[in-house]
Short mmCIF file of N, CA and C in Angstrom, two decimals:
data_model
loop_
_atom_site.label_atom_id
_atom_site.label_comp_id
_atom_site.label_asym_id
_atom_site.label_seq_id
_atom_site.Cartn_x
_atom_site.Cartn_y
_atom_site.Cartn_z
N MET A 221 -71.06 96.52 -60.06
CA MET A 221 -69.69 96.05 -60.16
C MET A 221 -69.66 94.75 -60.94
N GLU A 222 -68.56 94.61 -61.53
CA GLU A 222 -68.40 93.42 -62.33
C GLU A 222 -67.73 92.32 -61.51
N THR A 223 -67.79 91.12 -62.01
CA THR A 223 -67.25 89.95 -61.33
C THR A 223 -65.76 90.09 -61.06
N TRP A 224 -65.02 90.57 -62.02
CA TRP A 224 -63.57 90.69 -61.84
C TRP A 224 -63.24 91.68 -60.74
N GLN A 225 -64.08 92.70 -60.50
CA GLN A 225 -63.86 93.65 -59.41
C GLN A 225 -64.11 92.98 -58.06
N PHE A 226 -65.18 92.16 -57.99
CA PHE A 226 -65.45 91.41 -56.75
C PHE A 226 -64.30 90.46 -56.44
N ILE A 227 -63.79 89.80 -57.45
CA ILE A 227 -62.68 88.88 -57.25
C ILE A 227 -61.44 89.65 -56.77
N GLY A 228 -61.19 90.80 -57.35
CA GLY A 228 -60.05 91.63 -56.93
C GLY A 228 -60.17 92.09 -55.50
N ILE A 229 -61.36 92.54 -55.11
CA ILE A 229 -61.60 92.99 -53.73
C ILE A 229 -61.47 91.81 -52.77
N ALA A 230 -62.00 90.67 -53.15
CA ALA A 230 -61.92 89.47 -52.29
C ALA A 230 -60.47 89.05 -52.10
N LEU A 231 -59.69 89.07 -53.17
CA LEU A 231 -58.27 88.71 -53.05
C LEU A 231 -57.52 89.71 -52.17
N LEU A 232 -57.85 90.98 -52.28
CA LEU A 232 -57.24 92.00 -51.45
C LEU A 232 -57.56 91.78 -49.98
N VAL A 233 -58.81 91.48 -49.67
CA VAL A 233 -59.22 91.22 -48.29
C VAL A 233 -58.51 89.97 -47.76
N ILE A 234 -58.46 88.94 -48.57
CA ILE A 234 -57.79 87.71 -48.15
C ILE A 234 -56.30 87.98 -47.89
N ALA A 235 -55.68 88.75 -48.77
CA ALA A 235 -54.26 89.07 -48.59
C ALA A 235 -54.05 89.86 -47.30
N LEU A 236 -54.92 90.82 -47.02
CA LEU A 236 -54.79 91.61 -45.80
C LEU A 236 -54.99 90.76 -44.55
N LEU A 237 -55.95 89.86 -44.60
CA LEU A 237 -56.20 88.99 -43.44
C LEU A 237 -55.09 87.96 -43.25
N ALA A 238 -54.48 87.52 -44.33
CA ALA A 238 -53.43 86.49 -44.25
C ALA A 238 -52.04 87.07 -43.97
N SER A 239 -51.87 88.38 -44.12
CA SER A 239 -50.54 88.96 -43.97
C SER A 239 -49.92 88.71 -42.60
N PRO A 240 -50.66 88.75 -41.47
CA PRO A 240 -50.01 88.41 -40.20
C PRO A 240 -49.48 86.98 -40.17
N LEU A 241 -50.20 86.06 -40.81
CA LEU A 241 -49.74 84.67 -40.84
C LEU A 241 -48.46 84.55 -41.64
N TRP A 242 -48.40 85.21 -42.81
CA TRP A 242 -47.19 85.17 -43.62
C TRP A 242 -46.03 85.82 -42.91
N LYS A 243 -46.31 86.94 -42.24
CA LYS A 243 -45.25 87.64 -41.52
C LYS A 243 -44.67 86.73 -40.42
N GLY A 244 -45.55 86.07 -39.67
CA GLY A 244 -45.10 85.15 -38.63
C GLY A 244 -44.28 84.01 -39.19
N LEU A 245 -44.72 83.46 -40.31
CA LEU A 245 -44.00 82.35 -40.94
C LEU A 245 -42.62 82.81 -41.42
N LEU A 246 -42.57 83.94 -42.08
CA LEU A 246 -41.29 84.45 -42.57
C LEU A 246 -40.36 84.84 -41.43
N THR A 247 -40.91 85.42 -40.37
CA THR A 247 -40.09 85.80 -39.22
C THR A 247 -39.48 84.57 -38.55
N SER A 248 -40.28 83.54 -38.35
CA SER A 248 -39.75 82.34 -37.68
C SER A 248 -38.69 81.66 -38.55
N ARG A 249 -38.89 81.66 -39.88
CA ARG A 249 -37.88 81.09 -40.77
C ARG A 249 -36.57 81.88 -40.69
N ALA A 250 -36.69 83.20 -40.70
CA ALA A 250 -35.49 84.05 -40.62
C ALA A 250 -34.79 83.87 -39.27
N GLN A 251 -35.58 83.73 -38.21
CA GLN A 251 -34.99 83.54 -36.89
C GLN A 251 -34.23 82.21 -36.82
N ARG A 252 -34.83 81.15 -37.35
CA ARG A 252 -34.15 79.84 -37.37
C ARG A 252 -32.87 79.90 -38.19
N ALA A 253 -32.92 80.58 -39.33
CA ALA A 253 -31.73 80.70 -40.17
C ALA A 253 -30.63 81.48 -39.44
N GLY A 254 -31.01 82.53 -38.72
CA GLY A 254 -30.04 83.30 -37.94
C GLY A 254 -29.44 82.48 -36.82
N GLU A 255 -30.26 81.71 -36.13
CA GLU A 255 -29.75 80.86 -35.05
C GLU A 255 -28.79 79.81 -35.59
N ASN A 256 -29.13 79.21 -36.72
CA ASN A 256 -28.25 78.21 -37.33
C ASN A 256 -26.92 78.82 -37.75
N ALA A 257 -26.98 80.01 -38.34
CA ALA A 257 -25.75 80.70 -38.74
C ALA A 257 -24.92 81.05 -37.51
N GLY A 258 -25.55 81.48 -36.44
CA GLY A 258 -24.84 81.79 -35.20
C GLY A 258 -24.17 80.57 -34.60
N ARG A 259 -24.87 79.44 -34.59
CA ARG A 259 -24.27 78.20 -34.07
C ARG A 259 -23.08 77.76 -34.92
N ALA A 260 -23.21 77.88 -36.24
CA ALA A 260 -22.10 77.49 -37.12
C ALA A 260 -20.89 78.40 -36.91
N PHE A 261 -21.14 79.70 -36.76
CA PHE A 261 -20.06 80.66 -36.52
C PHE A 261 -19.37 80.35 -35.19
N ALA A 262 -20.16 80.10 -34.13
CA ALA A 262 -19.60 79.80 -32.81
C ALA A 262 -18.82 78.49 -32.84
N ALA A 263 -19.33 77.49 -33.53
CA ALA A 263 -18.64 76.20 -33.59
C ALA A 263 -17.28 76.34 -34.28
N LYS A 264 -17.21 77.22 -35.27
CA LYS A 264 -15.96 77.44 -35.98
C LYS A 264 -14.94 78.16 -35.08
N ARG A 265 -15.42 79.08 -34.23
CA ARG A 265 -14.53 79.87 -33.38
C ARG A 265 -14.23 79.19 -32.04
N LEU A 266 -15.01 78.20 -31.64
CA LEU A 266 -14.86 77.58 -30.32
C LEU A 266 -13.47 77.03 -30.05
N PRO A 267 -12.85 76.26 -30.94
CA PRO A 267 -11.50 75.74 -30.63
C PRO A 267 -10.48 76.85 -30.36
N THR A 268 -10.54 77.92 -31.13
CA THR A 268 -9.61 79.04 -30.93
C THR A 268 -9.83 79.69 -29.57
N ALA A 269 -11.11 79.88 -29.20
CA ALA A 269 -11.42 80.49 -27.91
C ALA A 269 -10.96 79.60 -26.76
N LEU A 270 -11.18 78.30 -26.88
CA LEU A 270 -10.75 77.38 -25.82
C LEU A 270 -9.23 77.31 -25.74
N ASP A 271 -8.54 77.38 -26.88
CA ASP A 271 -7.08 77.41 -26.86
C ASP A 271 -6.58 78.65 -26.13
N ALA A 272 -7.20 79.79 -26.40
CA ALA A 272 -6.78 81.04 -25.74
C ALA A 272 -6.98 80.95 -24.23
N LEU A 273 -8.10 80.41 -23.81
CA LEU A 273 -8.37 80.30 -22.37
C LEU A 273 -7.53 79.20 -21.70
N SER A 274 -7.04 78.26 -22.47
CA SER A 274 -6.23 77.17 -21.93
C SER A 274 -4.74 77.50 -21.87
N THR A 275 -4.36 78.65 -22.38
CA THR A 275 -2.96 79.06 -22.31
C THR A 275 -2.61 79.38 -20.86
N THR A 276 -1.51 78.82 -20.39
CA THR A 276 -1.07 79.03 -19.01
C THR A 276 0.20 79.87 -19.01
N LEU A 277 0.55 80.36 -17.83
CA LEU A 277 1.79 81.11 -17.67
C LEU A 277 2.54 80.53 -16.48
N ASP A 278 3.72 79.98 -16.75
CA ASP A 278 4.57 79.45 -15.69
C ASP A 278 5.56 80.53 -15.27
N LEU A 279 5.67 80.72 -13.97
CA LEU A 279 6.64 81.66 -13.41
C LEU A 279 7.68 80.83 -12.68
N ARG A 280 8.95 81.00 -13.01
CA ARG A 280 10.04 80.23 -12.42
C ARG A 280 10.49 80.88 -11.12
N THR A 281 9.61 80.78 -10.13
CA THR A 281 9.88 81.34 -8.80
C THR A 281 8.96 80.67 -7.79
N ASP A 282 9.08 81.08 -6.53
CA ASP A 282 8.23 80.52 -5.48
C ASP A 282 6.86 81.21 -5.50
N ALA A 283 5.91 80.64 -4.78
CA ALA A 283 4.54 81.16 -4.77
C ALA A 283 4.46 82.58 -4.20
N GLY A 284 5.26 82.89 -3.18
CA GLY A 284 5.24 84.22 -2.58
C GLY A 284 5.68 85.30 -3.55
N THR A 285 6.79 85.06 -4.23
CA THR A 285 7.28 86.03 -5.22
C THR A 285 6.31 86.13 -6.39
N ALA A 286 5.76 84.99 -6.82
CA ALA A 286 4.80 85.00 -7.93
C ALA A 286 3.56 85.82 -7.56
N THR A 287 3.11 85.68 -6.33
CA THR A 287 1.95 86.47 -5.87
C THR A 287 2.26 87.96 -5.92
N GLU A 288 3.47 88.34 -5.50
CA GLU A 288 3.87 89.75 -5.57
C GLU A 288 3.89 90.24 -7.02
N VAL A 289 4.40 89.41 -7.92
CA VAL A 289 4.47 89.77 -9.34
C VAL A 289 3.05 89.96 -9.89
N ILE A 290 2.17 89.00 -9.60
CA ILE A 290 0.80 89.07 -10.11
C ILE A 290 0.07 90.27 -9.53
N ASN A 291 0.27 90.53 -8.23
CA ASN A 291 -0.37 91.69 -7.62
C ASN A 291 0.14 93.00 -8.24
N ALA A 292 1.40 93.03 -8.67
CA ALA A 292 1.92 94.21 -9.37
C ALA A 292 1.21 94.37 -10.71
N ALA A 293 0.94 93.27 -11.39
CA ALA A 293 0.20 93.32 -12.66
C ALA A 293 -1.24 93.79 -12.43
N VAL A 294 -1.83 93.35 -11.33
CA VAL A 294 -3.19 93.79 -10.98
C VAL A 294 -3.18 95.29 -10.71
N ALA A 295 -2.18 95.77 -9.99
CA ALA A 295 -2.09 97.19 -9.65
C ALA A 295 -1.92 98.06 -10.89
N ALA A 296 -1.34 97.49 -11.96
CA ALA A 296 -1.14 98.26 -13.19
C ALA A 296 -2.48 98.63 -13.84
N LYS A 297 -3.49 97.78 -13.72
CA LYS A 297 -4.83 98.05 -14.27
C LYS A 297 -5.85 97.48 -13.30
N PRO A 298 -6.11 98.17 -12.19
CA PRO A 298 -6.99 97.61 -11.16
C PRO A 298 -8.43 97.40 -11.60
N LYS A 299 -8.88 98.06 -12.64
CA LYS A 299 -10.25 97.84 -13.13
C LYS A 299 -10.35 96.58 -13.97
N LYS A 300 -9.23 96.03 -14.36
CA LYS A 300 -9.22 94.84 -15.21
C LYS A 300 -8.93 93.54 -14.46
N ALA A 301 -8.54 93.64 -13.19
CA ALA A 301 -8.25 92.44 -12.41
C ALA A 301 -8.30 92.78 -10.93
N ALA A 302 -8.50 91.74 -10.10
CA ALA A 302 -8.54 91.94 -8.65
C ALA A 302 -8.18 90.62 -7.96
N ALA A 303 -7.64 90.74 -6.76
CA ALA A 303 -7.34 89.55 -5.97
C ALA A 303 -8.66 88.93 -5.50
N ALA A 304 -8.71 87.61 -5.47
CA ALA A 304 -9.92 86.90 -5.05
C ALA A 304 -9.67 86.05 -3.82
N GLY A 305 -8.45 86.02 -3.34
CA GLY A 305 -8.08 85.20 -2.21
C GLY A 305 -6.65 84.72 -2.42
N PRO A 306 -6.12 83.94 -1.49
CA PRO A 306 -4.74 83.46 -1.64
C PRO A 306 -4.57 82.65 -2.92
N GLY A 307 -3.69 83.12 -3.78
CA GLY A 307 -3.40 82.40 -5.01
C GLY A 307 -4.50 82.44 -6.05
N GLN A 308 -5.45 83.36 -5.92
CA GLN A 308 -6.57 83.44 -6.85
C GLN A 308 -6.84 84.90 -7.22
N TRP A 309 -7.20 85.10 -8.49
CA TRP A 309 -7.50 86.43 -8.98
C TRP A 309 -8.69 86.37 -9.92
N TYR A 310 -9.36 87.51 -10.05
CA TYR A 310 -10.41 87.68 -11.05
C TYR A 310 -9.83 88.54 -12.18
N VAL A 311 -10.19 88.21 -13.39
CA VAL A 311 -9.88 89.06 -14.54
C VAL A 311 -11.23 89.51 -15.08
N THR A 312 -11.34 90.79 -15.34
CA THR A 312 -12.63 91.35 -15.75
C THR A 312 -12.85 91.24 -17.24
N PHE A 313 -13.98 90.66 -17.62
CA PHE A 313 -14.44 90.69 -19.00
C PHE A 313 -15.55 91.75 -19.07
N ALA A 314 -16.66 91.48 -18.45
CA ALA A 314 -17.74 92.47 -18.32
C ALA A 314 -17.94 92.82 -16.85
N ASP A 315 -18.03 91.79 -16.02
CA ASP A 315 -18.14 91.98 -14.58
C ASP A 315 -16.83 91.58 -13.92
N ARG A 316 -16.68 91.98 -12.66
CA ARG A 316 -15.41 91.78 -11.96
C ARG A 316 -14.98 90.33 -11.87
N ASP A 317 -15.89 89.41 -11.69
CA ASP A 317 -15.50 88.01 -11.46
C ASP A 317 -15.84 87.09 -12.62
N ASP A 318 -15.78 87.60 -13.84
CA ASP A 318 -16.12 86.77 -15.00
C ASP A 318 -15.09 85.68 -15.28
N ILE A 319 -13.81 85.98 -15.05
CA ILE A 319 -12.75 85.02 -15.33
C ILE A 319 -11.99 84.77 -14.03
N HIS A 320 -11.91 83.52 -13.62
CA HIS A 320 -11.18 83.16 -12.39
C HIS A 320 -9.86 82.51 -12.78
N VAL A 321 -8.77 82.99 -12.21
CA VAL A 321 -7.46 82.39 -12.45
C VAL A 321 -6.87 81.95 -11.11
N ARG A 322 -6.05 80.92 -11.18
CA ARG A 322 -5.49 80.36 -9.95
C ARG A 322 -4.03 80.02 -10.16
N LEU A 323 -3.26 80.18 -9.09
CA LEU A 323 -1.85 79.86 -9.06
C LEU A 323 -1.68 78.48 -8.43
N THR A 324 -0.97 77.59 -9.11
CA THR A 324 -0.70 76.25 -8.57
C THR A 324 0.78 75.94 -8.72
N GLY A 325 1.26 75.09 -7.86
CA GLY A 325 2.66 74.69 -7.93
C GLY A 325 2.91 73.70 -9.05
N VAL A 326 4.05 73.87 -9.72
CA VAL A 326 4.52 72.94 -10.75
C VAL A 326 6.02 72.76 -10.53
N PRO A 327 6.61 71.71 -11.09
CA PRO A 327 8.06 71.55 -10.93
C PRO A 327 8.80 72.78 -11.44
N GLY A 328 9.62 73.37 -10.61
CA GLY A 328 10.43 74.51 -11.00
C GLY A 328 9.75 75.86 -10.83
N GLY A 329 8.55 75.90 -10.25
CA GLY A 329 7.89 77.19 -10.07
C GLY A 329 6.40 77.05 -9.82
N VAL A 330 5.66 78.00 -10.37
CA VAL A 330 4.20 78.01 -10.22
C VAL A 330 3.56 78.29 -11.57
N ARG A 331 2.29 77.90 -11.68
CA ARG A 331 1.53 78.08 -12.94
C ARG A 331 0.29 78.91 -12.67
N LEU A 332 0.05 79.89 -13.52
CA LEU A 332 -1.15 80.71 -13.48
C LEU A 332 -2.04 80.26 -14.63
N ALA A 333 -3.29 79.88 -14.32
CA ALA A 333 -4.19 79.35 -15.34
C ALA A 333 -5.64 79.74 -15.05
N VAL A 334 -6.44 79.80 -16.11
CA VAL A 334 -7.88 80.04 -15.97
C VAL A 334 -8.53 78.78 -15.43
N VAL A 335 -9.36 78.93 -14.41
CA VAL A 335 -10.08 77.79 -13.87
C VAL A 335 -11.60 77.91 -14.08
N LYS A 336 -12.06 79.12 -14.46
CA LYS A 336 -13.50 79.31 -14.67
C LYS A 336 -13.73 80.58 -15.48
N THR A 337 -14.69 80.53 -16.38
CA THR A 337 -15.09 81.73 -17.11
C THR A 337 -16.57 81.67 -17.43
N ILE A 338 -17.11 82.83 -17.79
CA ILE A 338 -18.53 82.91 -18.09
C ILE A 338 -18.79 82.49 -19.53
N GLU A 339 -20.07 82.34 -19.82
CA GLU A 339 -20.52 82.00 -21.16
C GLU A 339 -21.51 83.06 -21.60
N PHE A 340 -21.48 83.38 -22.88
CA PHE A 340 -22.48 84.26 -23.48
C PHE A 340 -22.86 83.64 -24.81
N GLN A 341 -24.14 83.39 -25.00
CA GLN A 341 -24.67 82.75 -26.19
C GLN A 341 -23.94 81.45 -26.49
N GLU A 342 -23.80 80.63 -25.46
CA GLU A 342 -23.20 79.29 -25.55
C GLU A 342 -21.74 79.32 -25.96
N PHE A 343 -21.05 80.39 -25.60
CA PHE A 343 -19.66 80.55 -26.02
C PHE A 343 -18.84 81.07 -24.85
N PRO A 344 -17.68 80.47 -24.55
CA PRO A 344 -16.85 80.95 -23.44
C PRO A 344 -16.27 82.32 -23.76
N GLN A 345 -16.24 83.18 -22.77
CA GLN A 345 -15.80 84.56 -22.96
C GLN A 345 -14.50 84.84 -22.21
N GLY A 346 -13.77 85.83 -22.68
CA GLY A 346 -12.63 86.35 -21.93
C GLY A 346 -11.25 85.97 -22.40
N GLY A 347 -11.12 85.29 -23.53
CA GLY A 347 -9.79 84.90 -24.00
C GLY A 347 -8.87 86.09 -24.21
N GLY A 348 -9.37 87.15 -24.80
CA GLY A 348 -8.56 88.34 -25.04
C GLY A 348 -8.15 89.04 -23.76
N ASP A 349 -9.08 89.09 -22.80
CA ASP A 349 -8.77 89.72 -21.51
C ASP A 349 -7.73 88.90 -20.74
N TRP A 350 -7.82 87.59 -20.83
CA TRP A 350 -6.85 86.71 -20.20
C TRP A 350 -5.47 86.92 -20.83
N ALA A 351 -5.42 87.07 -22.16
CA ALA A 351 -4.13 87.29 -22.84
C ALA A 351 -3.51 88.62 -22.39
N LYS A 352 -4.31 89.66 -22.28
CA LYS A 352 -3.79 90.97 -21.84
C LYS A 352 -3.29 90.90 -20.40
N PHE A 353 -4.02 90.16 -19.55
CA PHE A 353 -3.58 90.02 -18.16
C PHE A 353 -2.24 89.28 -18.10
N ARG A 354 -2.11 88.21 -18.90
CA ARG A 354 -0.83 87.48 -18.95
C ARG A 354 0.29 88.40 -19.37
N GLU A 355 0.04 89.26 -20.36
CA GLU A 355 1.07 90.21 -20.81
C GLU A 355 1.50 91.13 -19.67
N ARG A 356 0.56 91.59 -18.87
CA ARG A 356 0.91 92.45 -17.73
C ARG A 356 1.71 91.67 -16.69
N VAL A 357 1.36 90.41 -16.48
CA VAL A 357 2.11 89.58 -15.53
C VAL A 357 3.52 89.35 -16.05
N VAL A 358 3.68 89.08 -17.33
CA VAL A 358 5.01 88.88 -17.91
C VAL A 358 5.85 90.15 -17.74
N ALA A 359 5.25 91.32 -18.00
CA ALA A 359 5.99 92.58 -17.84
C ALA A 359 6.40 92.78 -16.38
N ALA A 360 5.51 92.48 -15.45
CA ALA A 360 5.84 92.62 -14.02
C ALA A 360 6.91 91.61 -13.63
N ALA A 361 6.86 90.41 -14.20
CA ALA A 361 7.87 89.39 -13.89
C ALA A 361 9.24 89.81 -14.43
N GLN A 362 9.26 90.34 -15.65
CA GLN A 362 10.53 90.79 -16.23
C GLN A 362 11.14 91.90 -15.39
N ALA A 363 10.29 92.78 -14.87
CA ALA A 363 10.79 93.89 -14.04
C ALA A 363 11.45 93.37 -12.77
N ARG A 364 11.05 92.19 -12.31
CA ARG A 364 11.63 91.60 -11.10
C ARG A 364 12.66 90.52 -11.42
N GLY A 365 12.92 90.29 -12.68
CA GLY A 365 13.91 89.28 -13.07
C GLY A 365 13.39 87.85 -12.95
N VAL A 366 12.08 87.65 -13.02
CA VAL A 366 11.48 86.32 -12.92
C VAL A 366 11.22 85.80 -14.33
N ALA A 367 11.71 84.63 -14.63
CA ALA A 367 11.51 84.02 -15.95
C ALA A 367 10.08 83.48 -16.06
N THR A 368 9.52 83.58 -17.26
CA THR A 368 8.17 83.07 -17.52
C THR A 368 8.17 82.27 -18.81
N THR A 369 7.27 81.30 -18.88
CA THR A 369 7.03 80.55 -20.11
C THR A 369 5.55 80.28 -20.23
N GLN A 370 5.08 80.24 -21.47
CA GLN A 370 3.68 79.92 -21.69
C GLN A 370 3.54 78.43 -21.95
N GLY A 371 2.42 77.91 -21.54
CA GLY A 371 2.12 76.51 -21.77
C GLY A 371 0.64 76.37 -22.09
N ALA A 372 0.14 75.17 -21.94
CA ALA A 372 -1.27 74.92 -22.21
C ALA A 372 -1.80 73.89 -21.23
N SER A 373 -3.01 74.11 -20.81
CA SER A 373 -3.70 73.15 -19.95
C SER A 373 -4.84 72.54 -20.77
N PRO A 374 -5.46 71.48 -20.26
CA PRO A 374 -6.61 70.93 -21.00
C PRO A 374 -7.70 72.00 -21.16
N HIS A 375 -8.48 71.86 -22.22
CA HIS A 375 -9.55 72.82 -22.47
C HIS A 375 -10.56 72.84 -21.33
N LEU A 376 -11.16 74.00 -21.14
CA LEU A 376 -12.22 74.14 -20.16
C LEU A 376 -13.43 73.32 -20.62
N GLN A 377 -14.23 72.90 -19.65
CA GLN A 377 -15.42 72.10 -19.94
C GLN A 377 -16.67 72.91 -19.61
N ARG A 378 -17.70 72.77 -20.41
CA ARG A 378 -18.96 73.49 -20.20
C ARG A 378 -19.83 72.70 -19.22
N ILE A 379 -20.30 73.40 -18.18
CA ILE A 379 -21.21 72.78 -17.21
C ILE A 379 -22.36 73.75 -16.93
N ALA A 380 -23.44 73.24 -16.36
CA ALA A 380 -24.55 74.09 -15.95
C ALA A 380 -24.08 75.00 -14.81
N ASP A 381 -24.48 76.25 -14.85
CA ASP A 381 -24.09 77.22 -13.82
C ASP A 381 -24.73 76.81 -12.50
N PRO A 382 -23.91 76.48 -11.49
CA PRO A 382 -24.47 76.03 -10.21
C PRO A 382 -25.26 77.12 -9.48
N SER A 383 -25.09 78.39 -9.88
CA SER A 383 -25.83 79.46 -9.22
C SER A 383 -27.29 79.48 -9.62
N GLY A 384 -27.64 78.74 -10.68
CA GLY A 384 -29.03 78.69 -11.13
C GLY A 384 -29.43 79.87 -12.01
N ARG A 385 -28.46 80.69 -12.41
CA ARG A 385 -28.79 81.82 -13.28
C ARG A 385 -29.38 81.32 -14.60
N GLU A 386 -30.13 82.21 -15.23
CA GLU A 386 -30.75 81.89 -16.51
C GLU A 386 -30.25 82.82 -17.59
N THR A 387 -30.34 82.36 -18.83
CA THR A 387 -29.99 83.20 -19.96
C THR A 387 -31.13 84.16 -20.24
N LEU A 388 -30.92 85.09 -21.16
CA LEU A 388 -31.98 86.02 -21.52
C LEU A 388 -33.20 85.30 -22.06
N GLY A 389 -33.00 84.16 -22.68
CA GLY A 389 -34.10 83.37 -23.22
C GLY A 389 -34.80 82.51 -22.18
N GLY A 390 -34.30 82.52 -20.95
CA GLY A 390 -34.93 81.75 -19.89
C GLY A 390 -34.34 80.37 -19.67
N ALA A 391 -33.39 79.96 -20.51
CA ALA A 391 -32.75 78.65 -20.34
C ALA A 391 -31.72 78.75 -19.21
N ARG A 392 -31.36 77.62 -18.65
CA ARG A 392 -30.36 77.61 -17.60
C ARG A 392 -29.00 77.99 -18.17
N ALA A 393 -28.32 78.91 -17.49
CA ALA A 393 -27.02 79.39 -17.93
C ALA A 393 -25.94 78.33 -17.70
N SER A 394 -24.84 78.46 -18.42
CA SER A 394 -23.70 77.57 -18.26
C SER A 394 -22.45 78.38 -17.98
N ILE A 395 -21.44 77.71 -17.47
CA ILE A 395 -20.11 78.29 -17.26
C ILE A 395 -19.10 77.32 -17.83
N TRP A 396 -17.85 77.76 -17.97
CA TRP A 396 -16.77 76.91 -18.45
C TRP A 396 -15.74 76.80 -17.33
N VAL A 397 -15.38 75.57 -16.98
CA VAL A 397 -14.47 75.34 -15.85
C VAL A 397 -13.35 74.40 -16.27
N ALA A 398 -12.25 74.50 -15.52
CA ALA A 398 -11.12 73.59 -15.73
C ALA A 398 -11.55 72.20 -15.32
N SER A 399 -11.12 71.21 -16.08
CA SER A 399 -11.48 69.84 -15.77
C SER A 399 -10.85 69.41 -14.46
N VAL A 400 -11.58 68.63 -13.72
CA VAL A 400 -11.08 68.14 -12.44
C VAL A 400 -10.52 66.74 -12.70
N ALA A 401 -9.20 66.68 -12.85
CA ALA A 401 -8.58 65.38 -13.15
C ALA A 401 -7.36 65.17 -12.32
#
């Protein structure tokens, strides 16, 4: 064999031995780029998601009538919402208790608002489901002659999940809750 053939075989062997290293390097670079793109996408969508979850619904009636109206909305799609206790309901995103809503008194009536929701990939979930639930409550209120208006509450705040759950990556999970002020 000639020298150039030995050099060619040596380069081929080196390339074969180094390929796992190159693959690992390229994979980690691609993963970092994907994570950065995901964070940028989430950061761009976060204000809109928080605005959706901060939308409230005021019912111009007493708490008893409002509870009946909300329970009628729950009965319209029982797989999408459930009572959680006096003045409290769950709205389903993926699991039954992903979104917690609560009824509180305000001047001239009561207010229905999100007080807690889950997070997935560092992003609050359930804005669309909350909007659909509000629509069902408005329809039930109109059927009973109860006036409704939409408003806004302060944005939910991200906190560590007190249940100690972990994300798929093993990090501590977070939830989004109404500010305590």
